Coordinates of C-alpha atoms and ligand atoms in Angstrom, one line a residue:
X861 CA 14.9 -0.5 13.9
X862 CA 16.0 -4.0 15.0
X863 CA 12.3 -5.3 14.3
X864 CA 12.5 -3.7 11.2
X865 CA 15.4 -5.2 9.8
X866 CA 14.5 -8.5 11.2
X867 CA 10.8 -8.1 9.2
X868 CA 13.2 -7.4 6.3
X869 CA 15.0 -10.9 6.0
X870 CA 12.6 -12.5 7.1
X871 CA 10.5 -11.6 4.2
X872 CA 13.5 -12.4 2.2
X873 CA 13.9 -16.0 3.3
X874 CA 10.1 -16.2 3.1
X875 CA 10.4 -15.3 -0.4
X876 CA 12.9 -17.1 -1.7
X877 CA 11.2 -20.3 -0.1
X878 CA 8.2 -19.6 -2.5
X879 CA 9.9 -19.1 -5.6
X880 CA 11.7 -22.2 -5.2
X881 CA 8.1 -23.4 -4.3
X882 CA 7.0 -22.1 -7.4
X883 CA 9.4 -23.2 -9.9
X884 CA 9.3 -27.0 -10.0
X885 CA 10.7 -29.2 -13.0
X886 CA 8.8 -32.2 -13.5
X887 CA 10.1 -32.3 -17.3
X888 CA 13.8 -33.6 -17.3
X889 CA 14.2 -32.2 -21.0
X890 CA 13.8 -29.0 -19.9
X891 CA 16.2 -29.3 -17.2
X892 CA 18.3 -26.4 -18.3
X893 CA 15.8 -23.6 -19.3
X894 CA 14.6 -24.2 -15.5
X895 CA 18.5 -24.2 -14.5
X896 CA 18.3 -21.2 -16.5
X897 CA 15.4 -19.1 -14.6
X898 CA 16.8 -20.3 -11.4
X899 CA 20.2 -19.0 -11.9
X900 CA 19.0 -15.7 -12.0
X901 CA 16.1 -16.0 -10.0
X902 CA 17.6 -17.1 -6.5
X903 CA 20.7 -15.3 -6.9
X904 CA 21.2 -12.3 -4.3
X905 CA 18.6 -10.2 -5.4
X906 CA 17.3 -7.8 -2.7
X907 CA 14.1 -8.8 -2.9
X908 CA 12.6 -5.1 -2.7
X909 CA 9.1 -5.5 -4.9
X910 CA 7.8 -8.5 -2.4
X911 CA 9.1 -7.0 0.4
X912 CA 7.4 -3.9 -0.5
X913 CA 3.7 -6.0 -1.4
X914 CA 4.3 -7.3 2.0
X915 CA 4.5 -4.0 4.0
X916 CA 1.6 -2.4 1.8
X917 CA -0.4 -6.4 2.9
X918 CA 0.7 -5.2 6.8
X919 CA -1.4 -1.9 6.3
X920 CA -4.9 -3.6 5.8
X921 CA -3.4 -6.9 8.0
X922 CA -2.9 -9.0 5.4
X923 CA -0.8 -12.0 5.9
X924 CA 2.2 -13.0 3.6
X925 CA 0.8 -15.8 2.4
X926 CA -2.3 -14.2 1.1
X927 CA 0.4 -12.1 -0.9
X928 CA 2.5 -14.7 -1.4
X929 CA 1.8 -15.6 -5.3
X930 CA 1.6 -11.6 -6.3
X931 CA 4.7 -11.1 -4.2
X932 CA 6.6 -14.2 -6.2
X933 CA 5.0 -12.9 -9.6
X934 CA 6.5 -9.0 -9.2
X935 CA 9.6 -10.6 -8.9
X936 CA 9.3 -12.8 -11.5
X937 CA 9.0 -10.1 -14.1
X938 CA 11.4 -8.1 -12.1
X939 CA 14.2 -11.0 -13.0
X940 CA 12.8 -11.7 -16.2
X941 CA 13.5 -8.2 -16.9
X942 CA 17.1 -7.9 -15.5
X943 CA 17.6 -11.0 -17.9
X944 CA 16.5 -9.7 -21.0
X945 CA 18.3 -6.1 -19.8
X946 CA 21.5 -7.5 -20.0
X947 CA 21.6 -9.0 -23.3
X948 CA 24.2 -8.0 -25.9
X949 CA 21.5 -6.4 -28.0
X950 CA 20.6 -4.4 -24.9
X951 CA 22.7 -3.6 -22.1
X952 CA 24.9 -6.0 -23.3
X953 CA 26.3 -6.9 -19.2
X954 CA 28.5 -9.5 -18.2
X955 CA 27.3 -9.2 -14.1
X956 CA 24.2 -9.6 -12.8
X957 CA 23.2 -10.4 -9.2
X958 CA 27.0 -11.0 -8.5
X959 CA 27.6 -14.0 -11.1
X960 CA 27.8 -13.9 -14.5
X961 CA 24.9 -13.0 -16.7
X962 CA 22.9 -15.1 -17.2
X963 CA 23.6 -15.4 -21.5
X964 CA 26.9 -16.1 -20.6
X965 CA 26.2 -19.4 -18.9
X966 CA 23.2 -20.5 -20.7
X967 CA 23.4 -19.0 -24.0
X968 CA 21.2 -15.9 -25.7
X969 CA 18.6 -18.5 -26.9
X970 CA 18.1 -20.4 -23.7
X971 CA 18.5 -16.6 -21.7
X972 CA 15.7 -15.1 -23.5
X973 CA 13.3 -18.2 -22.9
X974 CA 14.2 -18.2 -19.2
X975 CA 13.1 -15.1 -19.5
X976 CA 9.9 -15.7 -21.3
X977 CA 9.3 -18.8 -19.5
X978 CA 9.3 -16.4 -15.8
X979 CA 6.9 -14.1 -17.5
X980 CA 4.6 -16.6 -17.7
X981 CA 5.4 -18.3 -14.6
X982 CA 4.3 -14.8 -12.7
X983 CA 0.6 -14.8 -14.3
X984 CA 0.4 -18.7 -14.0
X985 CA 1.1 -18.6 -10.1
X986 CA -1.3 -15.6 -9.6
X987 CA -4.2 -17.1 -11.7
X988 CA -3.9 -20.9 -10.3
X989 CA -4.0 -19.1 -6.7
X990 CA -6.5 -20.8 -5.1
X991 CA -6.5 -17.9 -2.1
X992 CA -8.1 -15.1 -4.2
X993 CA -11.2 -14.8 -5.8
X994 CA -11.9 -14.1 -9.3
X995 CA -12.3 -11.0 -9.1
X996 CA -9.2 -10.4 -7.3
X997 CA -7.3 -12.5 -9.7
X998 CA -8.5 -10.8 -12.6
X999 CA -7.3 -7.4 -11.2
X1000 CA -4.3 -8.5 -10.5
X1001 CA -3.7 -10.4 -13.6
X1002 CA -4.6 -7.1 -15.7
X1003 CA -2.6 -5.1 -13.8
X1004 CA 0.3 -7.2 -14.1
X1005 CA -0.2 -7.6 -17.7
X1006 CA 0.0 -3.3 -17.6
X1007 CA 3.0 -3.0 -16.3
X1008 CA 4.5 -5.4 -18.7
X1009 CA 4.1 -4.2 -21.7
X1010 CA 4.1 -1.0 -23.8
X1011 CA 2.6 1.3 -20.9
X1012 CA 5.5 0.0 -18.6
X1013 CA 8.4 -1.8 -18.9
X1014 CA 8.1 -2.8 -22.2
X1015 CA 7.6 0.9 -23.7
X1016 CA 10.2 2.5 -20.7
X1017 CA 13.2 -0.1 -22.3
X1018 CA 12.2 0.9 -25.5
X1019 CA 12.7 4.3 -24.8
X1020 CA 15.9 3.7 -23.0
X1021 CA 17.6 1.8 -25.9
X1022 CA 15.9 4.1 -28.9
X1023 CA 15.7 7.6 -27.8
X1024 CA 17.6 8.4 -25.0
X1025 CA 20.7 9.5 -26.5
X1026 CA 18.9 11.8 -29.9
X1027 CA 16.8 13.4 -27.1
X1028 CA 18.7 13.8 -23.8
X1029 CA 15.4 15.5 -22.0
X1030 CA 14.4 15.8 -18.6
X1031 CA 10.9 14.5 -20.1
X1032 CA 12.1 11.8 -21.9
X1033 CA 14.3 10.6 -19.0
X1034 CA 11.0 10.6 -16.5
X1035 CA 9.3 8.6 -19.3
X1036 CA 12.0 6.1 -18.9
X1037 CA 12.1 5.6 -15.1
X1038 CA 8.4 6.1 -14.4
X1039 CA 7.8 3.0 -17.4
X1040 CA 10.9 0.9 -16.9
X1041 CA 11.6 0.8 -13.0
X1042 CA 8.5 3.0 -11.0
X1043 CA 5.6 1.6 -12.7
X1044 CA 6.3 -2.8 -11.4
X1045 CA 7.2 -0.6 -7.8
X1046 CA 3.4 0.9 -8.3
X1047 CA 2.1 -1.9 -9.6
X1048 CA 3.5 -3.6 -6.2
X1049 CA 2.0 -2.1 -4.3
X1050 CA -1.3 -1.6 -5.9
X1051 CA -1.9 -5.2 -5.8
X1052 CA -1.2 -5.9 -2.0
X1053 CA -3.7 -2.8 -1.5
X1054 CA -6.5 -4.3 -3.8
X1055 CA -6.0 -7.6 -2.3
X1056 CA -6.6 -5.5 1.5
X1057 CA -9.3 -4.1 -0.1
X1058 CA -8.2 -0.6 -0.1
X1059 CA -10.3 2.9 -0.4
X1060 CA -9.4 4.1 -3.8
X1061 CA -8.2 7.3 -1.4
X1062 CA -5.4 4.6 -0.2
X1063 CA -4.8 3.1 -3.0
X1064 CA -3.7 6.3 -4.3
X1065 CA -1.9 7.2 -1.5
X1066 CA 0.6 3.8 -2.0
X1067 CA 0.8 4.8 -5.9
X1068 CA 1.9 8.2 -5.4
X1069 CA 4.3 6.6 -2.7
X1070 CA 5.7 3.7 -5.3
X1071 CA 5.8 6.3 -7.9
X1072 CA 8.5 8.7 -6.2
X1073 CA 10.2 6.1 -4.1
X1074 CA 11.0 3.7 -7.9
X1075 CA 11.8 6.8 -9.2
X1076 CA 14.5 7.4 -6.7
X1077 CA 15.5 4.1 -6.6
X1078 CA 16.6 4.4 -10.5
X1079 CA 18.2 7.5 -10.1
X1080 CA 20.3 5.9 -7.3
X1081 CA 20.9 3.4 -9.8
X1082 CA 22.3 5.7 -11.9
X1083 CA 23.8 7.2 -9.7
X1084 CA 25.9 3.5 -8.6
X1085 CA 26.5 3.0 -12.4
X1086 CA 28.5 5.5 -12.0
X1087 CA 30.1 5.5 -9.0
X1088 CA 29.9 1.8 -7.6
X1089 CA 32.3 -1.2 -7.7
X1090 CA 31.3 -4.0 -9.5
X1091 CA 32.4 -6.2 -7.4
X1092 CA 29.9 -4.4 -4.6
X1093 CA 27.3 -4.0 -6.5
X1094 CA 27.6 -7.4 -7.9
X1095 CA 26.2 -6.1 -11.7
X1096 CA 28.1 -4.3 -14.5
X1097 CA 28.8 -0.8 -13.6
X1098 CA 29.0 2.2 -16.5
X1099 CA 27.0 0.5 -18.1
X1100 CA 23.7 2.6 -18.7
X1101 CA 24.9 5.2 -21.6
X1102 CA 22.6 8.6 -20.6
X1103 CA 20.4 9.0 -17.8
X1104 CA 20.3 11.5 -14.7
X1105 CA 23.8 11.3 -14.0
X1106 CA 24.7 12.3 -17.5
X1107 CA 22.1 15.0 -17.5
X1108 CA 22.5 16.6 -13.9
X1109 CA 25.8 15.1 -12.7
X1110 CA 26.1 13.5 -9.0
X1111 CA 25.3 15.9 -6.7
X1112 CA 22.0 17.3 -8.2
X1113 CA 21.0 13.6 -9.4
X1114 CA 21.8 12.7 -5.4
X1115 CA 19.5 16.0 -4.1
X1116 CA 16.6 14.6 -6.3
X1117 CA 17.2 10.9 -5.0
X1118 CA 16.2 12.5 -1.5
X1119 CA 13.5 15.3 -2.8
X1120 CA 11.6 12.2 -4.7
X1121 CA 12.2 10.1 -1.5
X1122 CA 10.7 12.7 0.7
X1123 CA 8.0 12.8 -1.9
X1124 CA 7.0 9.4 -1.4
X1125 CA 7.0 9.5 2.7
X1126 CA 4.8 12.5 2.7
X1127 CA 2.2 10.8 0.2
X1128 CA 1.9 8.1 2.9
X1129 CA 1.1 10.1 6.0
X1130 CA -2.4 9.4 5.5
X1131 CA -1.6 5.9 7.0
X1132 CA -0.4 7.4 10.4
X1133 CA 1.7 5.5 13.0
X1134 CA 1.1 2.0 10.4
X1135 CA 3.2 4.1 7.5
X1136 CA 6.6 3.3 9.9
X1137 CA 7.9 0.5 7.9
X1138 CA 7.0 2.6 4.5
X1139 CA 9.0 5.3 6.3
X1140 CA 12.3 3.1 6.9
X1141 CA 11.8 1.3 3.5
X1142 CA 12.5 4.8 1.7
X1143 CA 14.8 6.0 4.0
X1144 CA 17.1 2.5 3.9
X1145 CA 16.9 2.9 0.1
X1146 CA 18.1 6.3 0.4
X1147 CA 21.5 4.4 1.6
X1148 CA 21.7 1.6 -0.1
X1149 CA 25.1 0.9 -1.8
X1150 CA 23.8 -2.1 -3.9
Ligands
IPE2306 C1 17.8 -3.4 -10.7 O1 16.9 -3.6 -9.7 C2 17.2 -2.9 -11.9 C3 16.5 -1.6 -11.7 C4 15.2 -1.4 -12.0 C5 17.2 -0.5 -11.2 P1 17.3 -4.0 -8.2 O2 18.3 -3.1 -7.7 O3 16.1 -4.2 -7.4 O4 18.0 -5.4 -8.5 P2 18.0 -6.8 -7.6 O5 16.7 -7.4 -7.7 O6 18.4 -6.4 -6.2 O7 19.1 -7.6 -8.2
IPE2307 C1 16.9 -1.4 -15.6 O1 17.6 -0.3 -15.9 C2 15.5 -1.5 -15.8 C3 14.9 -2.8 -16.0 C4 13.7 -2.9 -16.3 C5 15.8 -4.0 -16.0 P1 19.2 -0.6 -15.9 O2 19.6 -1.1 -17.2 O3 19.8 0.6 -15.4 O4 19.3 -1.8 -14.8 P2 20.6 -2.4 -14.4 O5 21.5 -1.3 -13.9 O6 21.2 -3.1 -15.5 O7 20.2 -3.3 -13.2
MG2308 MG1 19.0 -1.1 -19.2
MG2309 MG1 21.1 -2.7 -17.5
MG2310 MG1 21.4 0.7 -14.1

């Protein structure tokens, strides 16, 4: 377990160095827009989506660095979307990652080109990556470009802020979190198994696995919107206005966090003894308070 946890920060440190690596000004006028995507890109984020491309990489022994511009680029739309999540005309948050949003420090204009600007950023790094082929790159750059838009995050927000509230629906709710949080987890892990050039039995395998363990993690979400501190959680808490906690309540909402994680272990089994550190990733996010 020791091991484990060690493997985890070190990851994180690794991937902190990156993005730092990847997100350098050479422009003074544009010093604040990169101020901007900084603030909310090195703030205490847990770094799940790289950590979880760099686990899937370990299956097929791929090293970090061969992952290292996917890894950065998950995360990148990851905090461009947390950005643009907590703007008054959507979430409308004043917390994110422990400081203030990010519109309260920067403004709504500048916020929403941070966030634009890391969009961009995450393809840039993927396609000027001189460590995968073209093929590779293209793959990755499509599926990126997927989950993004209106068949993921793009279409699971929209749902979120338009519908969720005239149509308070089992379905619509697993619309939501399979577009707006499980599909950048599948995507995650689809691209560290295409770059370990995975059987397509494998590759489903660590879909089916990313599918149920994002979907957990946003009903645990939930669940800490309604439950957690906001100084613990370090984000703005009752703050998402229907989703499984509003539907179920707690305690069923808490039984299907751990029936989808199960779900996700046993869809990995195929991976044997190597599916250890899939195993403790679901089970850690099973406790996780933040
Ligand atoms: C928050 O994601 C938004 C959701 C999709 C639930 P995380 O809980 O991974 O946020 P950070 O990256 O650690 O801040
Ligand atoms: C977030 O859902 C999904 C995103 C794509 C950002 P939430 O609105 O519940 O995320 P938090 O709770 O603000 O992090
Ligand atoms: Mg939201
Ligand atoms: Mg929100
Ligand atoms: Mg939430």
């Amino acid at each position: 377990m020791e091991a484990i946890l060690k493997y985890f920060q070190e990851s994180q440190i690794y991937i902190n160095d990156k993005l730092r690596a990847f997100l350098i000004n050479d422009v003074s006028l544009l010093d604040m827009l990169y101020e901007s995507m900084g603030y909310t890109l090195y703030s205490s984020g847990k770094r799940i989506r790289p950590i979880f491309c760099f686990i899937v990489g370990d299956l097929f022994n791929i090293s970090r660095d061969k992952l290292a511009t996917s890894a950065c680029a998950v995360e990148m739309i990851h905090t461009a979307s947390l950005i643009m999540d907590d703007l008054p005309h959507m979430d409308d948050a004043q917390l994110r990652r422990g400081k203030q949003a990010n519109h309260l420090v920067y403004g709504q204009n500048v916020s929403s080109l941070a966030s634009i600007g890391l969009l961009a950023r995450a393809f840039e790094v993927v396609l000027n990556d001189p460590g995968l082929s073209d093929v590779k790159k293209n793959k990755i750059a499509s599926r990126l470009a997927s989950v993004l838009g209106t068949n993921g995050l793009v279409g699971g927000q929209f749902v979120d802020l338009k519908y969720l509230n005239t149509s308070m629906e089992y379905s619509t709710l697993h619309y939501i979190h399979s577009h707006k949080t499980a599909a950048l987890f599948v995507a995650s892990g689809e691209i560290a198994a295409i770059i370990g050039n995975a059987t397509e039995k494998e590759i489903q395998a660590i879909k089916n696995y990313a599918q149920n363990l994002g979907f957990a993690f946003q009903i645990l979400d939930d669940i800490l919107d309604a439950t957690g501190k906001e100084a613990e959680i370090g984000k703005s808490v009752n703050n998402d206005s229907g989703n499984f906690v509003t539907l179920f309540g707690i305690e069923k909402s808490k039984k299907l966090v751990q029936e989808y994680t199960e779900s996700a272990i046993k869809a990995i089994k195929i991976f044997n003894e190597k599916s250890e550190k899939l195993i403790i990733l679901g089970q850690m996010l099973l406790k996780r308070k933040v």
